[in-house]
Amino acid sequence: MRMILIGPPGAGKGTQAARLVDRLKIPHISSGDMLRAAAREGTELGKTAQSFMKVGGLVTDDIVTGIILERIAKPDCAQGFMLDGFPRTPPQVEALNQALQSSGVTLDIVLLLSVPDELIIERITGRRSDPVTGAIYHLKYNPPPSEVVGRMVQRPDDTIEACRERLAKYHCDTEPVIPLYEAQGILKRIDSVGPLDEITARIVAILR
Ligand code: AP5
């Protein structure tokens, strides 16, 4: 299965992807995780990406498209993949369409996780993650177990200011992606408010 998760910051894309990949047996490819890894490694690409990410801006289409298209060309993506956070602009959609077309494959489904703006700041500022396992938690809604709580880290772009900018970018640059996939007849909307298990069940029901 070739699928895409889109939605505003804090919609639960990473959380739900982690719950789905074992079941679907496809790699989870998060553009945000790949850019953060490049920033940690201190590569030139990573430094450039970091300068956009820390203020909540979008990294340029050429950089992100390059790393994602290279990643989905790897052998472990031959039977499918779950893209999370890409494509995020109409030019990224176009680049992905062209790459898939030239490989003779098609997308199966695009899941749009919807959350009202008023819930997003609380979700983002309460997010913590485990640097050892990569697991995502929330201080209130999905608290980390006591044995790992001491090693939780917060993303540098999870400030209120950067989050507001990320949300503005979502409305301005990413929402135009939605009608493009609606026109292809592969977009499905998921209400991403409620307990995590319920949201996973909504997604699984649609995938069936
Ligand atoms: P990226 O890492 O993709 O960030 P994002 O899209 O802003 O999404 P988040 O990771 O913040 O949220 P999520 O939907 O995964 O939510 P999560 O599951 O963690 O991108 C970061 C940056 O990289 C961008 O700003 C940009 O600069 C750059 N970038 C990346 N891709 C790019 C691209 N294609 N083009 C250009 N630039 C790009 O959940 C959030 C919190 O909510 C967690 O604490 C979780 O526990 C909690 N939560 C989840 N579900 C629920 C629920 N149902 N109820 C209560 N709490 C919940």
XYZ file of C-alpha atoms and ligand atoms in Angstrom:
265
model
C 0.000 0.000 0.000
C 1.215 3.491 -0.880
C -0.343 6.010 1.449
C 0.040 9.563 2.706
C -0.876 11.110 6.053
C -1.546 14.821 5.957
C -2.929 17.209 8.543
C -1.999 20.216 10.632
C 0.822 20.169 13.195
C -0.243 18.039 16.135
C -2.970 16.219 14.191
C -1.496 12.902 15.335
C 0.220 11.877 12.084
C 3.356 10.546 13.803
C 1.366 8.947 16.628
C -0.999 7.098 14.310
C 1.762 6.164 11.843
C 3.655 4.388 14.639
C 0.492 2.397 15.440
C -0.152 1.450 11.805
C 3.212 0.465 10.356
C 3.495 -2.883 12.144
C 0.016 -3.806 10.997
C 0.627 -2.714 7.384
C 4.267 -3.860 7.151
C 5.379 -0.787 5.220
C 8.049 1.782 6.142
C 6.975 4.999 7.877
C 8.702 7.906 6.134
C 8.425 11.179 8.030
C 9.881 14.224 6.269
C 10.131 16.015 9.637
C 12.072 13.101 11.210
C 14.427 12.945 8.218
C 15.104 16.690 8.353
C 15.659 16.579 12.132
C 18.103 13.676 11.666
C 20.022 15.702 9.054
C 20.096 18.677 11.452
C 21.477 16.469 14.264
C 24.177 15.143 11.924
C 25.142 18.741 11.143
C 25.190 18.261 7.360
C 24.894 21.372 5.161
C 21.398 20.253 4.176
C 20.543 19.738 7.858
C 21.797 23.201 8.842
C 19.773 24.834 6.075
C 16.660 22.857 7.024
C 17.090 23.722 10.701
C 17.080 27.439 9.941
C 13.555 27.108 8.497
C 12.262 24.560 10.996
C 13.138 26.380 14.201
C 10.910 29.325 13.292
C 8.073 27.165 11.973
C 8.701 27.869 8.293
C 8.672 25.306 5.507
C 11.926 23.896 4.178
C 12.261 24.569 0.446
C 10.525 22.205 -1.971
C 13.771 21.171 -3.710
C 15.452 20.038 -0.481
C 12.499 18.055 0.869
C 11.507 16.573 -2.466
C 15.084 15.417 -3.057
C 15.361 13.496 0.208
C 11.895 11.946 -0.008
C 12.137 10.787 -3.622
C 15.545 9.258 -2.878
C 14.070 7.474 0.155
C 11.035 5.983 -1.608
C 13.270 4.666 -4.384
C 14.940 2.307 -1.871
C 14.132 -1.426 -2.055
C 12.154 -1.505 1.228
C 9.555 0.791 -0.380
C 8.946 -1.499 -3.345
C 5.742 -2.901 -1.812
C 4.587 0.421 -0.371
C 5.224 3.204 2.121
C 3.503 5.563 4.498
C 4.496 9.171 3.885
C 3.999 11.502 6.864
C 4.410 15.270 6.318
C 5.110 15.018 2.584
C 3.847 16.304 0.194
C 3.052 19.606 1.875
C 2.768 21.983 -1.082
C 1.301 21.661 -4.607
C 4.809 21.554 -6.209
C 5.664 18.636 -3.881
C 2.473 16.852 -5.026
C 3.499 17.358 -8.630
C 7.036 16.063 -8.031
C 5.687 12.968 -6.248
C 3.105 12.327 -8.997
C 5.821 12.464 -11.639
C 8.152 10.158 -9.702
C 5.411 7.578 -9.105
C 4.262 7.777 -12.707
C 7.749 7.183 -14.024
C 8.010 4.125 -11.744
C 4.645 2.860 -13.027
C 2.957 2.882 -9.600
C 0.061 4.819 -8.047
C -0.979 6.100 -4.649
C -3.710 4.105 -2.905
C -4.959 6.535 -0.294
C -4.380 9.933 1.303
C -5.627 10.257 4.884
C -6.364 13.773 6.093
C -6.305 13.896 9.904
C -8.476 16.813 11.002
C -8.184 18.677 14.294
C -9.614 22.129 15.068
C -7.022 24.899 15.427
C -7.971 25.564 19.051
C -6.705 22.107 20.157
C -3.386 22.312 18.360
C -1.318 24.578 20.632
C -2.114 22.396 23.652
C -1.181 19.230 21.775
C 2.085 20.692 20.493
C 3.301 22.337 23.698
C 2.500 19.193 25.725
C 4.329 16.852 23.342
C 7.422 15.037 24.609
C 9.372 12.288 22.901
C 11.724 9.540 23.932
C 15.128 10.027 22.255
C 15.927 6.328 22.735
C 12.818 4.731 21.207
C 11.388 7.696 19.265
C 8.015 7.168 20.992
C 5.744 10.228 21.130
C 3.926 11.146 24.350
C 1.794 13.971 25.681
C 2.087 15.255 29.241
C -1.694 15.201 29.694
C -3.218 12.925 27.036
C -0.605 10.188 26.725
C 1.855 10.544 29.633
C 5.217 8.759 29.439
C 5.695 5.770 31.769
C 7.609 6.536 34.985
C 10.686 4.510 33.928
C 11.350 6.758 30.898
C 9.901 10.098 32.039
C 13.335 11.450 33.036
C 14.726 11.235 29.518
C 11.857 12.955 27.677
C 12.830 15.741 25.256
C 10.852 18.562 23.673
C 11.218 19.564 20.009
C 12.789 23.020 19.541
C 9.917 24.018 17.216
C 7.258 23.099 19.781
C 7.076 26.642 21.169
C 3.836 28.621 21.009
C 5.369 31.123 18.533
C 6.722 28.478 16.122
C 3.494 26.502 16.414
C 1.416 29.524 15.377
C 3.663 29.957 12.348
C 3.451 26.244 11.477
C -0.331 26.410 11.663
C -0.401 29.505 9.434
C 1.854 27.712 6.942
C -0.460 24.717 7.021
C -3.498 26.809 6.127
C -1.675 28.811 3.459
C 0.665 26.270 1.801
C -0.595 22.769 2.657
C -4.391 23.056 2.523
C -4.185 23.644 -1.284
C -2.905 20.046 -1.507
C -6.279 18.702 -0.309
C -8.348 19.440 -3.458
C -5.592 17.948 -5.620
C -6.013 14.554 -3.947
C -9.791 14.966 -3.750
C -9.765 15.346 -7.528
C -7.860 12.048 -7.792
C -10.607 10.412 -5.674
C -8.185 9.050 -3.063
C -8.613 11.503 -0.157
C -10.323 10.289 3.031
C -10.986 12.511 6.034
C -10.476 11.228 9.571
C -11.730 13.073 12.643
C -8.549 13.051 14.731
C -10.139 14.180 17.987
C -10.734 11.580 20.675
C -8.880 8.704 22.344
C -5.894 7.371 20.374
C -7.389 3.861 20.067
C -10.602 5.245 18.598
C -8.717 7.221 15.978
C -6.651 4.160 15.047
C -9.907 2.182 14.711
C -11.376 4.876 12.411
C -8.306 4.650 10.172
C -8.274 0.852 10.126
C -11.964 0.825 9.189
C -11.268 3.080 6.216
C -8.213 1.083 5.126
C -10.329 -2.090 5.084
P 6.844 17.630 11.014
O 7.724 16.872 11.917
O 6.206 16.938 9.864
O 5.789 18.396 11.908
P 4.231 18.712 11.726
O 3.634 18.400 10.407
O 4.087 20.106 12.210
O 3.568 17.650 12.553
P 3.916 17.271 14.004
O 5.041 16.276 14.015
O 4.069 18.477 14.849
O 2.536 16.613 14.454
P 1.882 15.182 14.218
O 0.673 15.358 13.366
O 2.879 14.151 13.808
O 1.382 14.933 15.694
P 1.903 13.911 16.822
O 1.467 12.528 16.466
O 3.325 14.123 17.153
O 7.655 18.870 10.371
C 8.443 19.705 11.174
C 9.059 20.792 10.303
O 9.870 20.191 9.272
C 8.057 21.659 9.523
O 7.560 22.729 10.310
C 8.917 22.137 8.363
O 9.783 23.160 8.764
C 9.758 20.914 8.048
N 9.126 20.035 7.048
C 8.723 18.753 7.234
N 8.183 18.260 6.115
C 8.245 19.249 5.190
C 7.820 19.342 3.836
N 7.228 18.310 3.214
N 8.038 20.521 3.192
C 8.645 21.571 3.804
N 9.061 21.551 5.087
C 8.857 20.387 5.780
O 0.990 14.415 18.028
C 1.228 15.681 18.603
C 0.937 15.627 20.110
O -0.464 15.380 20.296
C 1.673 14.476 20.821
O 2.035 14.902 22.097
C 0.613 13.362 20.889
O 0.808 12.514 22.018
C -0.660 14.183 21.027
N -1.821 13.529 20.435
C -1.868 12.833 19.271
N -3.122 12.377 19.066
C -3.873 12.835 20.116
C -5.244 12.694 20.475
N -6.105 12.021 19.715
N -5.685 13.292 21.618
C -4.822 13.995 22.410
N -3.495 14.143 22.131
C -3.040 13.568 20.985
